[in-house]
CSV table of C-alpha atoms and ligand atoms in Angstrom, one decimal:
chain,number,residue,atom,x,y,z
A,7,MET,CA,-86.3,-35.3,46.1
A,8,THR,CA,-84.0,-32.4,47.0
A,9,LYS,CA,-80.3,-33.1,46.5
A,10,PRO,CA,-78.1,-33.3,49.6
A,11,PHE,CA,-75.6,-30.4,49.9
A,12,SER,CA,-72.2,-30.0,51.6
A,13,PRO,CA,-70.3,-26.7,51.7
A,14,ILE,CA,-67.1,-28.7,51.9
A,15,ASP,CA,-66.0,-30.6,48.7
A,16,LEU,CA,-62.5,-32.1,48.8
A,17,HIS,CA,-62.3,-33.7,45.3
A,18,ALA,CA,-62.7,-31.9,42.0
A,19,HIS,CA,-61.0,-31.7,38.6
A,20,SER,CA,-60.2,-28.8,36.2
A,21,THR,CA,-58.9,-28.6,32.7
A,22,ALA,CA,-55.4,-29.1,34.1
A,23,SER,CA,-56.4,-32.8,34.0
A,24,ASP,CA,-59.7,-34.2,32.8
A,25,GLY,CA,-62.3,-31.7,34.1
A,26,SER,CA,-64.1,-29.4,31.7
A,27,LEU,CA,-63.9,-26.2,33.7
A,28,SER,CA,-60.8,-24.1,34.0
A,29,PRO,CA,-59.5,-23.7,37.6
A,30,LEU,CA,-61.0,-20.2,37.7
A,31,GLU,CA,-64.4,-21.3,36.3
A,32,LEU,CA,-64.3,-24.1,38.9
A,33,VAL,CA,-63.9,-21.8,41.9
A,34,GLN,CA,-66.5,-19.4,40.5
A,35,ARG,CA,-68.9,-22.3,40.3
A,36,ALA,CA,-68.0,-23.4,43.8
A,37,ALA,CA,-68.6,-20.0,45.2
A,38,LYS,CA,-71.9,-19.6,43.4
A,39,ARG,CA,-73.1,-23.0,44.7
A,40,GLY,CA,-72.3,-21.8,48.3
A,41,LEU,CA,-69.2,-23.9,49.1
A,42,HIS,CA,-66.8,-22.6,51.7
A,43,THR,CA,-64.1,-25.2,51.2
A,44,LEU,CA,-63.0,-26.7,47.9
A,45,ALA,CA,-60.0,-28.9,47.1
A,46,LEU,CA,-58.6,-28.9,43.6
A,47,THR,CA,-57.4,-32.5,43.0
A,48,ASP,CA,-56.4,-32.9,39.4
A,49,HIS,CA,-55.0,-36.3,38.3
A,50,ASP,CA,-51.2,-36.3,38.6
A,51,THR,CA,-50.7,-32.5,38.3
A,52,THR,CA,-50.9,-29.4,40.4
A,53,ALA,CA,-50.8,-27.1,37.4
A,54,GLY,CA,-54.2,-25.6,38.1
A,55,ILE,CA,-53.7,-24.7,41.7
A,56,ALA,CA,-52.1,-21.2,41.4
A,57,GLU,CA,-55.0,-20.1,39.2
A,58,ALA,CA,-57.6,-21.6,41.5
A,59,GLN,CA,-56.0,-20.0,44.6
A,60,ALA,CA,-55.9,-16.6,43.0
A,61,GLY,CA,-59.5,-17.1,41.8
A,62,ALA,CA,-60.8,-18.1,45.2
A,63,LEU,CA,-59.5,-14.8,46.7
A,64,GLN,CA,-61.6,-12.8,44.1
A,65,GLN,CA,-64.9,-14.4,45.1
A,66,ASN,CA,-67.5,-12.3,47.0
A,67,THR,CA,-68.1,-15.1,49.5
A,68,PRO,CA,-65.1,-16.6,51.4
A,69,LEU,CA,-63.9,-19.7,49.7
A,70,GLN,CA,-61.0,-21.7,51.1
A,71,LEU,CA,-59.1,-23.4,48.4
A,72,ILE,CA,-57.2,-26.5,49.5
A,73,ALA,CA,-54.2,-27.5,47.3
A,74,GLY,CA,-54.6,-31.1,46.3
A,75,VAL,CA,-53.7,-33.8,43.8
A,76,GLU,CA,-55.1,-37.2,42.9
A,77,ILE,CA,-52.2,-39.6,42.3
A,78,SER,CA,-52.4,-42.7,40.1
A,79,VAL,CA,-51.1,-45.7,41.9
A,80,THR,CA,-50.5,-49.3,41.0
A,81,TRP,CA,-50.9,-51.6,44.0
A,82,ASN,CA,-51.0,-55.4,43.6
A,83,ASN,CA,-51.7,-55.0,39.9
A,84,GLN,CA,-54.6,-52.7,40.6
A,85,THR,CA,-55.0,-49.0,39.8
A,86,LEU,CA,-55.9,-46.9,42.9
A,87,HIS,CA,-56.3,-43.2,43.3
A,88,ILE,CA,-54.7,-41.5,46.3
A,89,VAL,CA,-55.7,-37.9,47.0
A,90,GLY,CA,-53.1,-35.7,48.7
A,91,LEU,CA,-54.8,-32.8,50.5
A,92,ASN,CA,-53.3,-29.6,51.8
A,93,ILE,CA,-50.0,-30.2,50.1
A,94,ASP,CA,-47.3,-27.7,49.2
A,95,PRO,CA,-47.8,-27.9,45.4
A,96,GLU,CA,-44.2,-26.6,44.8
A,97,HIS,CA,-42.5,-29.4,46.7
A,98,THR,CA,-39.6,-30.7,44.6
A,99,GLU,CA,-39.9,-34.4,45.4
A,100,LEU,CA,-43.7,-34.4,44.9
A,101,GLN,CA,-43.2,-32.6,41.6
A,102,ALA,CA,-40.5,-35.0,40.4
A,103,GLY,CA,-42.9,-37.9,41.2
A,104,LEU,CA,-45.8,-36.4,39.4
A,105,GLN,CA,-43.6,-35.7,36.4
A,106,GLN,CA,-42.7,-39.4,36.2
A,107,ILE,CA,-46.4,-40.4,36.2
A,108,ARG,CA,-47.2,-37.9,33.5
A,109,ALA,CA,-44.4,-39.4,31.4
A,110,GLU,CA,-46.1,-42.8,31.8
A,111,ARG,CA,-49.4,-41.2,30.7
A,112,GLU,CA,-47.8,-39.9,27.5
A,113,LEU,CA,-46.4,-43.3,26.7
A,114,ARG,CA,-49.8,-44.9,27.4
A,115,ALA,CA,-51.5,-42.3,25.2
A,116,HIS,CA,-49.3,-43.1,22.2
A,117,LYS,CA,-49.9,-46.9,22.7
A,118,MET,CA,-53.7,-46.3,23.1
A,119,ALA,CA,-53.7,-44.2,19.9
A,120,GLU,CA,-51.9,-46.9,18.0
A,121,LYS,CA,-54.4,-49.6,19.2
A,122,LEU,CA,-57.4,-47.4,18.3
A,123,GLU,CA,-56.0,-46.7,14.8
A,124,LYS,CA,-56.4,-50.5,14.2
A,125,THR,CA,-60.1,-50.0,14.5
A,126,GLY,CA,-60.1,-47.6,11.5
A,127,LEU,CA,-59.4,-44.2,13.0
A,128,LYS,CA,-56.6,-41.8,11.9
A,129,ASP,CA,-54.3,-39.3,13.7
A,130,VAL,CA,-55.7,-40.4,17.0
A,131,TYR,CA,-52.9,-39.1,19.2
A,132,GLN,CA,-53.0,-35.6,17.6
A,133,SER,CA,-56.8,-35.4,17.9
A,134,VAL,CA,-56.9,-36.5,21.5
A,135,LYS,CA,-54.0,-34.2,22.4
A,136,ALA,CA,-56.2,-31.4,21.1
A,137,PHE,CA,-59.1,-32.5,23.4
A,138,ALA,CA,-56.7,-32.4,26.3
A,139,GLY,CA,-56.0,-28.7,25.5
A,140,GLY,CA,-52.4,-28.7,26.5
A,141,GLY,CA,-52.9,-30.5,29.8
A,142,LEU,CA,-52.1,-34.2,30.5
A,143,ILE,CA,-54.0,-36.9,28.5
A,144,SER,CA,-56.5,-39.0,30.4
A,145,ARG,CA,-58.9,-41.7,29.2
A,146,THR,CA,-61.6,-39.1,29.5
A,147,HIS,CA,-60.1,-37.2,26.6
A,148,PHE,CA,-60.0,-40.4,24.5
A,149,ALA,CA,-63.7,-40.9,25.4
A,150,HIS,CA,-64.6,-37.4,24.2
A,151,TYR,CA,-62.8,-38.0,20.9
A,152,LEU,CA,-64.5,-41.4,20.4
A,153,VAL,CA,-67.9,-39.9,21.1
A,154,GLU,CA,-67.1,-37.1,18.5
A,155,GLN,CA,-66.1,-39.9,16.1
A,156,GLY,CA,-69.5,-41.5,16.6
A,157,ARG,CA,-68.3,-44.6,18.2
A,158,ALA,CA,-70.8,-44.3,21.1
A,159,SER,CA,-73.5,-41.8,22.1
A,160,HIS,CA,-71.9,-40.8,25.4
A,161,VAL,CA,-68.8,-41.0,27.5
A,162,ARG,CA,-69.9,-43.9,29.8
A,163,LYS,CA,-70.8,-46.1,26.9
A,164,VAL,CA,-67.5,-45.4,25.1
A,165,PHE,CA,-65.6,-46.4,28.3
A,166,GLN,CA,-67.5,-49.8,28.3
A,167,ARG,CA,-66.9,-50.4,24.7
A,168,TYR,CA,-63.3,-49.2,24.2
A,169,LEU,CA,-61.5,-48.0,27.3
A,170,VAL,CA,-61.6,-50.7,30.0
A,171,ALA,CA,-59.5,-53.8,30.3
A,172,GLY,CA,-60.0,-56.2,27.4
A,173,LYS,CA,-61.4,-53.6,25.1
A,174,PRO,CA,-59.8,-52.3,21.9
A,175,GLY,CA,-58.4,-49.0,23.2
A,176,TYR,CA,-57.2,-50.3,26.6
A,177,VAL,CA,-53.6,-50.2,27.6
A,178,GLY,CA,-52.4,-50.9,31.1
A,179,ALA,CA,-49.9,-48.6,32.9
A,180,GLN,CA,-47.4,-48.9,35.7
A,181,TRP,CA,-48.3,-45.9,37.9
A,182,ALA,CA,-46.5,-44.9,41.2
A,183,THR,CA,-46.2,-47.3,44.1
A,184,LEU,CA,-48.3,-46.8,47.2
A,185,GLU,CA,-45.2,-46.4,49.2
A,186,GLU,CA,-43.6,-43.6,47.1
A,187,THR,CA,-47.0,-41.8,46.8
A,188,LEU,CA,-47.5,-41.6,50.6
A,189,HIS,CA,-43.9,-40.5,50.9
A,190,TRP,CA,-44.3,-37.6,48.4
A,191,ILE,CA,-47.6,-36.5,50.0
A,192,LYS,CA,-46.0,-36.6,53.5
A,193,GLN,CA,-42.9,-34.7,52.3
A,194,ALA,CA,-45.2,-32.1,50.7
A,195,GLY,CA,-46.9,-31.6,54.1
A,196,GLY,CA,-50.2,-33.1,53.0
A,197,ILE,CA,-52.7,-35.7,54.2
A,198,ALA,CA,-53.0,-38.9,52.1
A,199,VAL,CA,-56.6,-40.1,51.5
A,200,ILE,CA,-57.8,-43.2,49.6
A,201,ALA,CA,-60.1,-41.8,46.9
A,202,HIS,CA,-63.6,-43.4,46.3
A,203,PRO,CA,-62.7,-46.6,48.2
A,204,ALA,CA,-66.0,-48.3,47.4
A,205,ARG,CA,-65.4,-48.0,43.6
A,206,TYR,CA,-62.6,-50.4,43.3
A,207,LYS,CA,-63.6,-53.8,42.0
A,208,ILE,CA,-61.9,-55.6,44.9
A,209,THR,CA,-63.2,-58.0,47.6
A,210,ARG,CA,-63.7,-56.8,51.2
A,211,THR,CA,-60.7,-58.9,52.2
A,212,ARG,CA,-58.5,-57.1,49.7
A,213,LEU,CA,-59.8,-53.7,50.6
A,214,LYS,CA,-58.8,-54.5,54.2
A,215,LYS,CA,-55.4,-55.6,53.0
A,216,LEU,CA,-55.1,-52.2,51.3
A,217,LEU,CA,-56.1,-50.4,54.5
A,218,ASP,CA,-53.5,-52.4,56.5
A,219,ALA,CA,-50.8,-51.4,54.0
A,220,PHE,CA,-52.0,-47.8,53.8
A,221,LYS,CA,-52.0,-47.5,57.6
A,222,ALA,CA,-48.6,-49.1,57.9
A,223,LEU,CA,-47.2,-46.6,55.4
A,224,GLY,CA,-48.6,-43.6,57.4
A,225,GLY,CA,-51.8,-43.0,55.4
A,226,GLN,CA,-54.3,-40.9,57.3
A,227,GLY,CA,-57.6,-40.5,55.4
A,228,LEU,CA,-60.4,-42.3,53.7
A,229,GLU,CA,-62.8,-40.7,51.3
A,230,VAL,CA,-65.9,-41.9,53.1
A,231,VAL,CA,-68.4,-39.8,51.2
A,232,SER,CA,-67.9,-39.7,47.4
A,233,GLY,CA,-70.1,-38.5,44.6
A,234,SER,CA,-69.5,-41.9,43.1
A,235,HIS,CA,-70.6,-43.9,46.2
A,236,SER,CA,-74.1,-45.0,47.1
A,237,LEU,CA,-75.4,-44.1,50.6
A,238,ASP,CA,-74.8,-47.6,51.7
A,239,ASP,CA,-71.1,-47.4,50.4
A,240,ASN,CA,-70.7,-44.2,52.5
A,241,PHE,CA,-71.9,-46.0,55.7
A,242,GLN,CA,-69.7,-49.0,55.1
A,243,MET,CA,-66.7,-46.8,54.5
A,244,ALA,CA,-67.5,-44.8,57.6
A,245,GLN,CA,-67.3,-48.0,59.6
A,246,LEU,CA,-64.0,-48.9,58.1
A,247,ALA,CA,-62.7,-45.4,58.8
A,248,GLN,CA,-63.6,-45.8,62.4
A,249,TYR,CA,-62.2,-49.3,62.7
A,250,TYR,CA,-58.9,-48.2,61.1
A,251,ASP,CA,-58.8,-44.8,62.9
A,252,LEU,CA,-58.7,-42.8,59.6
A,253,LEU,CA,-59.9,-39.3,59.1
A,254,ALA,CA,-62.9,-39.1,56.9
A,255,SER,CA,-62.9,-37.0,53.7
A,256,MET,CA,-65.8,-36.1,51.4
A,257,GLY,CA,-65.7,-35.1,47.7
A,258,SER,CA,-67.9,-35.1,44.7
A,259,ASP,CA,-65.2,-35.9,42.1
A,260,TYR,CA,-66.7,-33.2,40.0
A,261,HIS,CA,-65.4,-33.1,36.4
A,262,GLY,CA,-67.8,-30.6,34.8
A,263,ALA,CA,-69.9,-31.6,31.9
A,264,ALA,CA,-67.6,-34.6,31.2
A,265,HIS,CA,-69.3,-36.5,34.1
A,266,PHE,CA,-72.6,-34.8,34.2
A,267,TRP,CA,-73.9,-37.1,37.0
A,268,LEU,CA,-71.6,-35.4,39.5
A,269,GLU,CA,-72.0,-31.8,40.9
A,270,LEU,CA,-69.9,-29.7,43.2
A,271,GLY,CA,-71.2,-30.0,46.8
A,272,VAL,CA,-73.9,-32.6,46.0
A,273,LEU,CA,-72.9,-34.8,48.9
A,274,PRO,CA,-74.6,-36.1,52.0
A,275,ALA,CA,-73.1,-35.3,55.5
A,276,LEU,CA,-70.4,-37.6,56.9
A,277,PRO,CA,-72.0,-40.4,58.8
A,278,ALA,CA,-72.1,-40.1,62.6
A,279,GLY,CA,-68.8,-41.0,64.4
A,280,CYS,CA,-66.5,-39.8,61.6
A,281,ARG,CA,-63.8,-37.2,62.2
A,282,GLY,CA,-63.5,-34.8,59.2
A,283,VAL,CA,-60.1,-34.7,57.6
A,284,TRP,CA,-60.2,-30.9,57.8
A,285,GLU,CA,-59.4,-31.3,61.6
A,286,ALA,CA,-55.9,-32.0,60.4
A,287,TRP,CA,-55.4,-28.4,59.1
A,288,SER,CA,-58.0,-26.2,60.7
B,25,LIG,P1,-57.0,-42.4,33.5
B,25,LIG,O1,-56.5,-41.9,34.8
B,25,LIG,O2,-56.5,-41.6,32.3
B,25,LIG,O3,-56.9,-43.9,33.3
B,25,LIG,O4,-58.6,-42.0,33.4
B,25,LIG,C1,-59.4,-42.3,34.5
B,25,LIG,C2,-60.5,-41.3,34.5
B,25,LIG,O5,-61.5,-41.7,33.5
B,25,LIG,C3,-61.3,-41.3,35.8
B,25,LIG,O6,-60.7,-40.3,36.6
B,25,LIG,C4,-62.7,-40.8,35.3
B,25,LIG,O7,-62.7,-39.5,35.2
B,25,LIG,C5,-62.8,-41.5,34.0
B,25,LIG,N1,-63.5,-42.7,34.0
B,25,LIG,C6,-63.1,-43.9,34.3
B,25,LIG,N2,-64.0,-44.9,34.1
B,25,LIG,C7,-65.1,-44.2,33.6
B,25,LIG,C8,-66.4,-44.6,33.2
B,25,LIG,N3,-66.8,-45.9,33.3
B,25,LIG,N4,-67.2,-43.6,32.7
B,25,LIG,C9,-66.8,-42.4,32.7
B,25,LIG,N5,-65.6,-42.0,33.0
B,25,LIG,C10,-64.8,-42.8,33.5
B,26,LIG,MN1,-61.0,-38.2,36.1
B,27,LIG,MN1,-60.4,-41.2,40.8
B,28,LIG,MN1,-61.1,-37.8,40.7
């Protein structure tokens, strides 16, 4: 079966967070794969955007680089990801907010390292920090370290065994509120999009409650098509987007080799009836 392809991909990670390609390598890959629009949406940082933007201008085929960010949010005791698209990455209030979240990440990383040391590992924080290569620390970096230590054969397994709620390396965190996140994105001139909405382990009732809250706070977009959704998920999210009058986004959530099952631009088209989020900026 041939894989579906979209020249627009609005969700991707670089080494500035937990992706394995540098921002320049990422735009090179996007151009080579025939994309014309790519959003860089690292977790809680915009540190990779300048390099990605400069890199996009050097490609032989036109590549529009959309400045983005994927913000970690705690809503009703649940972690959610809100993508901000077409933001001004320099905006002071946004930057101050992201800085706070990264401080929480640092704190969590130290606590996770301490917990993992109780399972017989040594110098966990320093080792994981090295995997993060100077960028922020995500659970993905812990996963790579634990695979290297032989605790599981691959990243997905290691998440199941160590890094999810109830497991020995898991530490909860208090991320940003939905309200402040939408405020920062709006102040920075961007469009807020609920990332991979079908991936949260919540009931349909709660998802609708989230959409009500998101709409009430001025949220505008839903990631209808995601690399981590099934085709059925995409169709269900398309119906919700129409019902809630939200713009539809599409993104692979590419992380490089770290999440080998995702690839830039490997996405089906938006289901009929959706309005693409790019209408907001083009
Ligand atoms: P964090 O924001 O540091 O808690 O890390 C979340 C990241 O971990 C996500 O963005 C994914 O990249 C990765 N992740 C979460 N769950 C899994 C999983 N089951 N398998 C592989 N990667 C995962
Ligand atoms: Mn990630
Ligand atoms: Mn995410
Ligand atoms: Mn992501």
